Coordinates of N, CA and C in Angstrom, one line a residue:
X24 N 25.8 123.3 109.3 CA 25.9 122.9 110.7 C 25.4 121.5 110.9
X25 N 25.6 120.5 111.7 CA 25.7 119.4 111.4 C 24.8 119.2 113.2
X26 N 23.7 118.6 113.1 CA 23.1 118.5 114.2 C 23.7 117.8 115.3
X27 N 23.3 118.4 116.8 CA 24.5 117.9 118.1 C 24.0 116.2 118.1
X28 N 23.1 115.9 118.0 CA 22.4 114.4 117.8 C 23.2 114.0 117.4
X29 N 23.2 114.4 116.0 CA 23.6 113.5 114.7 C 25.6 113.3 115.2
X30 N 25.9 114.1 115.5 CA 27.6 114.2 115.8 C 27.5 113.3 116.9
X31 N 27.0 113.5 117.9 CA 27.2 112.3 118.8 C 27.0 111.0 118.7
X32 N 26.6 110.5 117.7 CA 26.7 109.2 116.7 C 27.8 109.2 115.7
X33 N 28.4 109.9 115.5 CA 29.3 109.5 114.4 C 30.6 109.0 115.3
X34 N 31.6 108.4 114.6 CA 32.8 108.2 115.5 C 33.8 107.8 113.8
X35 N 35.1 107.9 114.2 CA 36.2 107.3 113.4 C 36.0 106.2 112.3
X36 N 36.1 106.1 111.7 CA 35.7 104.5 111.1 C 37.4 104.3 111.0
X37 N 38.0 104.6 111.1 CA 39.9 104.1 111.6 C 40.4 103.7 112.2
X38 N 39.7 104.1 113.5 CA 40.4 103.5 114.9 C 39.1 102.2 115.2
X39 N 39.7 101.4 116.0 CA 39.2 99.9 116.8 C 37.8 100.3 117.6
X40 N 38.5 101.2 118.4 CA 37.2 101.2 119.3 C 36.4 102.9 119.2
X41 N 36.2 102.9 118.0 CA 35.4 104.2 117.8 C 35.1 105.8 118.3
X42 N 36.0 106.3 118.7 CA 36.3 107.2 119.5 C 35.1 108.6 118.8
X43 N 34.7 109.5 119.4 CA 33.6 110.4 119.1 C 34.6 111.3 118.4
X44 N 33.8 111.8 117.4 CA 34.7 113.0 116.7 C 34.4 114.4 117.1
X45 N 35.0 115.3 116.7 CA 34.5 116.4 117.8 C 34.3 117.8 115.6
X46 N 33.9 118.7 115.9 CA 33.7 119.6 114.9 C 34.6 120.8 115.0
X47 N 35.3 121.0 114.2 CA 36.1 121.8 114.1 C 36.0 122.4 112.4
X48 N 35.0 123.3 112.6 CA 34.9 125.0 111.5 C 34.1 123.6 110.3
X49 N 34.7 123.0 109.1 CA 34.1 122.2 107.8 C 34.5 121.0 108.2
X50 N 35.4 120.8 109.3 CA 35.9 119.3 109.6 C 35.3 118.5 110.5
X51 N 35.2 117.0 110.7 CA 35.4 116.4 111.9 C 36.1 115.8 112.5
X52 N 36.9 116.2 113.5 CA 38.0 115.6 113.7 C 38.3 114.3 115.0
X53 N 39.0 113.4 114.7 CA 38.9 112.5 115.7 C 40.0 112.9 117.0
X54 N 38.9 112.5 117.8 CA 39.3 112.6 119.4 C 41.0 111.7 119.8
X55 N 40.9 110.7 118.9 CA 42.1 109.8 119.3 C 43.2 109.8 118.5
X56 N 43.0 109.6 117.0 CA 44.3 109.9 116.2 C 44.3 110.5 115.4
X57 N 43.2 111.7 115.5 CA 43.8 113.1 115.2 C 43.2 113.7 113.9
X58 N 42.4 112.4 113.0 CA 42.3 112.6 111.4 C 41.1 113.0 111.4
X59 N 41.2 114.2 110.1 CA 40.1 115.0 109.9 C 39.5 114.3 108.7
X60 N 38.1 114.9 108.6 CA 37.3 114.3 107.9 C 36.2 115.6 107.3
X61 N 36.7 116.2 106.2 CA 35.8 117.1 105.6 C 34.6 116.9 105.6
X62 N 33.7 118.3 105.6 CA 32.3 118.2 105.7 C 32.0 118.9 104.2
X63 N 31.5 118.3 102.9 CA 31.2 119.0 101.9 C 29.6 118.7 101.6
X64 N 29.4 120.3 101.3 CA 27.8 120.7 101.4 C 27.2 120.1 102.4
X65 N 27.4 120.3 103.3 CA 26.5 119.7 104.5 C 26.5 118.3 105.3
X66 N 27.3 117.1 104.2 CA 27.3 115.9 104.5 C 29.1 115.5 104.7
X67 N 29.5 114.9 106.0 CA 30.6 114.3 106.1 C 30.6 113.4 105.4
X68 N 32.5 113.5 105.2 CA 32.8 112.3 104.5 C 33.4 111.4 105.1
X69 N 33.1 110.3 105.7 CA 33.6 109.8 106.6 C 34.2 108.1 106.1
X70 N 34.7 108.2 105.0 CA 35.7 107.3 104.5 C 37.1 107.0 105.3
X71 N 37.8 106.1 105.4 CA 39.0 106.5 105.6 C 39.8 106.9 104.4
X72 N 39.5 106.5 103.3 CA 40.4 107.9 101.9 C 40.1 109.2 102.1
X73 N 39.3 109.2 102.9 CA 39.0 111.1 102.8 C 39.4 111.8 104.2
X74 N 39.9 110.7 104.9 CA 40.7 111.7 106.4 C 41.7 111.8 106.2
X75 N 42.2 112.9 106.6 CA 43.7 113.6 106.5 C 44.1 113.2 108.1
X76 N 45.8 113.4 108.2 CA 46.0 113.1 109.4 C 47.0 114.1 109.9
X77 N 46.9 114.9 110.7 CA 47.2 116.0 111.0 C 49.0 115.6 111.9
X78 N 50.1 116.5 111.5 CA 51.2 116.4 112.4 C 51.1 116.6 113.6
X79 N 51.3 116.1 114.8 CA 51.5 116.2 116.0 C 52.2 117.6 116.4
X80 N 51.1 118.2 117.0 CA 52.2 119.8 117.7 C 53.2 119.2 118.7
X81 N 54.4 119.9 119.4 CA 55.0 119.6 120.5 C 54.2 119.7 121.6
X82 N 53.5 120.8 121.8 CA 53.1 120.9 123.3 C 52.0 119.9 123.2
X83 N 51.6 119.3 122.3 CA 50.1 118.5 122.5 C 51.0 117.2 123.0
X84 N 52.7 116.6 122.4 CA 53.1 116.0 123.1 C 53.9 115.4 124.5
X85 N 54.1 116.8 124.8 CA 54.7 117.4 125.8 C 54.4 117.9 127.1
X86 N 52.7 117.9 126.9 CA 51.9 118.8 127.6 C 51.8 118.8 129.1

């Protein structure tokens, strides 16, 4: 589990203007464009080689 402190310091290192990541189950995922970022043993990886970037649902475009 990754402390509420510590998460509200982290942000994207992808995007310009740093958007907060939010936690979702082993991931952290970005608020803006979407790319997860595995949590292994306890410590994010917060590379951009290590974010995946997730396909756009319809209704998230459509909403």
């Amino acid at each position: 589990m990754i402390d509420p402190e510590f998460l509200a310091i982290l942000a994207c290192p992808v995007c310009d203007d740093r958007p907060a990541l939010r936690l979702e189950g082993e991931w952290l995922v970005c608020s803006k464009c979407g790319r997860k970022y595995p949590i292994l043993e306890g410590i994010p990886q917060l590379t951009p080689e290590d974010g995946t970037l997730e396909p756009v649902r319809a209704e998230e475009t459509h909403g």
